[in-house]
Coordinates of N, CA, C and O in Angstrom, one line a residue:
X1 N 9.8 -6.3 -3.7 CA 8.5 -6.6 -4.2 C 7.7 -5.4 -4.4 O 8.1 -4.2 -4.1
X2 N 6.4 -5.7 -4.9 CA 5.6 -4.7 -5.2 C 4.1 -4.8 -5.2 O 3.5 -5.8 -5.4
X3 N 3.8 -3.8 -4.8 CA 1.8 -3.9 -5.2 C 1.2 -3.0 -5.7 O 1.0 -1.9 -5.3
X4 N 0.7 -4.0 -7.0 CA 0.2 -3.4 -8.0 C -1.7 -3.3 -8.1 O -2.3 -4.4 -8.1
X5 N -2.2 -2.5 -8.2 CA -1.3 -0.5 -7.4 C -1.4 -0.7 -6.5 O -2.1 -1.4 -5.8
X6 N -0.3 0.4 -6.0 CA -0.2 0.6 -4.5 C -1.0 1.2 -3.8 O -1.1 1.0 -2.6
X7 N -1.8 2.2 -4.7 CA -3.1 3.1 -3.9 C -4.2 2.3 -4.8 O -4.2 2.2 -6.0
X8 N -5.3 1.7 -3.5 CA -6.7 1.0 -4.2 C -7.3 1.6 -3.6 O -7.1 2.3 -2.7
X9 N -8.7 1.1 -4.4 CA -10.2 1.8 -3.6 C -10.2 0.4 -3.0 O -9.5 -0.6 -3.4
X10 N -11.2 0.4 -1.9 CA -11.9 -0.7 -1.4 C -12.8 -1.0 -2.4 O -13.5 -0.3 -3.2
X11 N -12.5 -3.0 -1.9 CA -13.1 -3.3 -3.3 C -12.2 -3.9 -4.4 O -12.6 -4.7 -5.3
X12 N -11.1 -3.5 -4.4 CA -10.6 -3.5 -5.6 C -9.1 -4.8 -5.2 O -8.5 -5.0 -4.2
X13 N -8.9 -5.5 -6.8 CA -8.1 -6.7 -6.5 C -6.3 -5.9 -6.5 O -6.2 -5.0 -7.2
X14 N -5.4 -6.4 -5.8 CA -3.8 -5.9 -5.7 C -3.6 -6.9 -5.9 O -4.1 -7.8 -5.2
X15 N -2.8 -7.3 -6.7 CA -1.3 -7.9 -7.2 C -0.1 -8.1 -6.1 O 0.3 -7.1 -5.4
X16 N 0.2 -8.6 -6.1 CA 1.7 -8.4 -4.9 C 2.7 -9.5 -6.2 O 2.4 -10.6 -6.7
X17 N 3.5 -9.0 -6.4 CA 4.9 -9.0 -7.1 C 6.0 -8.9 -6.7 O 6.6 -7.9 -6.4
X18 N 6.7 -10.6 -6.4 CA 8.1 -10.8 -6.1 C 9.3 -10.1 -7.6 O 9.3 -10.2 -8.8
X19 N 9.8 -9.6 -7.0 CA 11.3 -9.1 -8.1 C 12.5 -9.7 -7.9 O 13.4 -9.5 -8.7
X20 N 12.8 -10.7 -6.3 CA 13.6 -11.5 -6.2 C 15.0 -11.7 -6.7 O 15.1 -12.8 -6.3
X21 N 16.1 -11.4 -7.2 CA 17.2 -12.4 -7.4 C 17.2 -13.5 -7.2 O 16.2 -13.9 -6.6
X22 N 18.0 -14.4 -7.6 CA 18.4 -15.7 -7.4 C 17.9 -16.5 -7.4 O 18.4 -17.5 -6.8
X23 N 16.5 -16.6 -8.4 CA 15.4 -17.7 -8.8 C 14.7 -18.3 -7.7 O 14.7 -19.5 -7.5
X24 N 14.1 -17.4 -6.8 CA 13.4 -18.1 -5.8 C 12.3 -19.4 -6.1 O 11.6 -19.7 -7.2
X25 N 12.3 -20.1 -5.1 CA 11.5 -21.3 -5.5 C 10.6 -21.4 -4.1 O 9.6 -22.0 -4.4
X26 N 10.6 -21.0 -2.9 CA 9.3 -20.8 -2.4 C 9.6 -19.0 -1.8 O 10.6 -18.3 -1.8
X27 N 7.9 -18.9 -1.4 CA 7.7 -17.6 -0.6 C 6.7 -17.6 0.3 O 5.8 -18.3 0.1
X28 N 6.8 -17.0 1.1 CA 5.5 -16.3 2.0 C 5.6 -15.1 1.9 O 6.5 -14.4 1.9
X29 N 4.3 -14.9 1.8 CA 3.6 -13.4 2.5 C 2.8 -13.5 3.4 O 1.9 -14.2 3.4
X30 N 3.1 -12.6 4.3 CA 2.3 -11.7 5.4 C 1.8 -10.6 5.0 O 2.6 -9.7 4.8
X31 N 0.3 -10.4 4.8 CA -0.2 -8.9 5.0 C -1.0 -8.6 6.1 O -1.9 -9.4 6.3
X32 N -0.8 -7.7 6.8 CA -0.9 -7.0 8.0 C -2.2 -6.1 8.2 O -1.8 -5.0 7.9
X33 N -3.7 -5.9 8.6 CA -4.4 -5.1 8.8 C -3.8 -3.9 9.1 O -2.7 -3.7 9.5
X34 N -4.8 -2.7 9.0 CA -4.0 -1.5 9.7 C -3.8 -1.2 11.1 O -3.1 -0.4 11.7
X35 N -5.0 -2.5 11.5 CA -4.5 -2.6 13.2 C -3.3 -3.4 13.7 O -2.9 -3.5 14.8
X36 N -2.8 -3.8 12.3 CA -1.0 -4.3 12.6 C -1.5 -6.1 12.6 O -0.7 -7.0 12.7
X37 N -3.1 -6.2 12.3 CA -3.0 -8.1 13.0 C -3.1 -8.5 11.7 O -3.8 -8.1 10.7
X38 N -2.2 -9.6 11.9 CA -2.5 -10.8 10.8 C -3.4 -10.9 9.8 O -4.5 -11.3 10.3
X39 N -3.6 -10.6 8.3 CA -4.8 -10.4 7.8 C -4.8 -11.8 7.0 O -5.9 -12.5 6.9
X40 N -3.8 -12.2 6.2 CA -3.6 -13.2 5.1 C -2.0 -13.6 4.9 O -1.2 -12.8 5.3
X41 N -1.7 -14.7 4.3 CA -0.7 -15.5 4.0 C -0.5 -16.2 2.9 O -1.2 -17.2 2.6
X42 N 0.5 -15.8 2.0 CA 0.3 -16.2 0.5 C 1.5 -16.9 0.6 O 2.3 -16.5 1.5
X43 N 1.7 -18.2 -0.2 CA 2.7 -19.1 -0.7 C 3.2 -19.2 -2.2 O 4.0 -20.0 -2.7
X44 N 2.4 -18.0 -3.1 CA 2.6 -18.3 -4.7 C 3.6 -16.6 -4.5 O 3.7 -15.8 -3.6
X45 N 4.1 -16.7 -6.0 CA 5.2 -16.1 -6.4 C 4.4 -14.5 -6.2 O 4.9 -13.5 -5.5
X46 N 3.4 -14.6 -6.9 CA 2.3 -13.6 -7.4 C 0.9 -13.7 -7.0 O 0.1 -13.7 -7.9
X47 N 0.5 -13.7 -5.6 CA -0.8 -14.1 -5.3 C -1.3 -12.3 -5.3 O -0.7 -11.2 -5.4
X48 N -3.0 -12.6 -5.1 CA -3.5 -10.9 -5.3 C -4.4 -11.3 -4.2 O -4.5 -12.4 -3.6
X49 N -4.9 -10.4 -4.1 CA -6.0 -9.9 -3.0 C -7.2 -8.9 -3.2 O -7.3 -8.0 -4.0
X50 N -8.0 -9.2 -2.3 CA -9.2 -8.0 -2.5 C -9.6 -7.6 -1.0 O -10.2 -8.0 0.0
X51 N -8.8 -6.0 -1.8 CA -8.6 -5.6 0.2 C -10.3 -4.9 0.4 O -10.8 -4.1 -0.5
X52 N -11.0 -5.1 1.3 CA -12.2 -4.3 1.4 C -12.4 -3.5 2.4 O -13.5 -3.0 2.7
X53 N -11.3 -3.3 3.1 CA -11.1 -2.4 4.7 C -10.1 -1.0 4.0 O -9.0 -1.1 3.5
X54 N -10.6 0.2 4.2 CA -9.8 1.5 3.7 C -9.0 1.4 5.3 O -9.4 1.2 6.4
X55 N -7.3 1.7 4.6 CA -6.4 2.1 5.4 C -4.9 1.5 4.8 O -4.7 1.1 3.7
X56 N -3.9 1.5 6.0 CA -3.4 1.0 5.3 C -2.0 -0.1 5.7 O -1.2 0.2 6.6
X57 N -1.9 -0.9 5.0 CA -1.5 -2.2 4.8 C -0.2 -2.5 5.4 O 0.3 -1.5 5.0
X58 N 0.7 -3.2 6.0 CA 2.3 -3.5 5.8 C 2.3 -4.7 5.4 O 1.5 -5.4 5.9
X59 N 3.1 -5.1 4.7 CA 3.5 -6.4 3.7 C 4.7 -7.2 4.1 O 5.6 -6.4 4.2
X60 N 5.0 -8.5 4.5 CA 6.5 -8.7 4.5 C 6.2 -10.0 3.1 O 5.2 -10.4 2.6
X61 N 7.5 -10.2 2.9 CA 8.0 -11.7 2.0 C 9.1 -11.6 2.6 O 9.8 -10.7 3.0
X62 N 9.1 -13.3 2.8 CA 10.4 -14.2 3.1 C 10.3 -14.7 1.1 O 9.3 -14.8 0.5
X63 N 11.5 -14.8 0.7 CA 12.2 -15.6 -0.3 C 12.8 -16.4 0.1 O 13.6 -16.1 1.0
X64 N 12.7 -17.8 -0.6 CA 14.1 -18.7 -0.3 C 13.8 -19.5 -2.0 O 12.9 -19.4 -2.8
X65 N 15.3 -20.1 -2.1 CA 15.8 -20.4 -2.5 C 17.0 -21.7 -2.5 O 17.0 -22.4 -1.4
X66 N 17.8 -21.9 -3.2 CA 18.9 -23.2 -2.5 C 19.7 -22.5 -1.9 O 20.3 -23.2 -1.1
X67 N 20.0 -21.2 -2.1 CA 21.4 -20.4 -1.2 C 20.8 -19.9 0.2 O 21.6 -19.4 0.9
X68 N 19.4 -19.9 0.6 CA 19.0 -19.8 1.8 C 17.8 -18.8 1.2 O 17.1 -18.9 0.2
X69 N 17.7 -17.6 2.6 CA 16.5 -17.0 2.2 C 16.8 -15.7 3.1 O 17.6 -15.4 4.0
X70 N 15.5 -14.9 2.2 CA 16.1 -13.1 2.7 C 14.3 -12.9 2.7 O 13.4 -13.4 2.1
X71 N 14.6 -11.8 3.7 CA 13.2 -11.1 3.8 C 13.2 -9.4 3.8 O 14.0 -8.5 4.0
X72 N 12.0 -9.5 3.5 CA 12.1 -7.9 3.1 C 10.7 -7.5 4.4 O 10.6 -8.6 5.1
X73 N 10.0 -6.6 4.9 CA 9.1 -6.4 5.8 C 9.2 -4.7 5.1 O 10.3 -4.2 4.8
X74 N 7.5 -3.7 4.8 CA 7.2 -2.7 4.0 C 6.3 -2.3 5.2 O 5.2 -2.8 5.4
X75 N 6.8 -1.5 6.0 CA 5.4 -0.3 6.5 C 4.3 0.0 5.6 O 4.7 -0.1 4.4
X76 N 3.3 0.2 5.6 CA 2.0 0.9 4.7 C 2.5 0.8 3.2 O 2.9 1.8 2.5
X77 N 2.6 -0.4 3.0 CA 3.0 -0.8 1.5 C 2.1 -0.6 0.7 O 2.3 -0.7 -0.5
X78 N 0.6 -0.3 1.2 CA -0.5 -0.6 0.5 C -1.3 0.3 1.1 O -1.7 0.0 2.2
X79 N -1.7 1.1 0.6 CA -3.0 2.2 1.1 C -4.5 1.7 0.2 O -4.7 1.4 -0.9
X80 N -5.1 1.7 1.1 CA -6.6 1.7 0.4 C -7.4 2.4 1.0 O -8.5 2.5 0.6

């Protein structure tokens, strides 16, 4: 996955972009404050955000699919 951009000002909206294989049909996301807690939880393919705290971010996605599901987990995926 990705987030687009990966360097933001506070303030500003990010993109997060599944790239997936295998035609996923659901997802989560977790994004992570920089104190590591819980900040937000997305269920769409392509949800965005408006980060307004400078620092920086870790991201996971779960994908699934009918053949099961894979996760990915990104240290400081996201600087702002």
């Amino acid at each position: 996955f990705s987030a687009i951009p990966d360097i933001a000002c506070a303030g500003q909206s990010v993109l997060l972009s599944d790239s997936s294989l295998y035609v996923p049909t659901q997802w989560l996301w977790r994004v992570y404050s920089p104190s590591k807690s819980l900040l937000s939880t997305f269920t769409t393919q392509r949800p965005s955000m408006v980060f307004t705290m400078p620092g920086l971010y870790d991201i996971s996605l779960v994908a699934i699919n009918t053949l099961g599901k894979d996760s990915v987990y990104i240290p400081h995926a996201l600087h702002v």
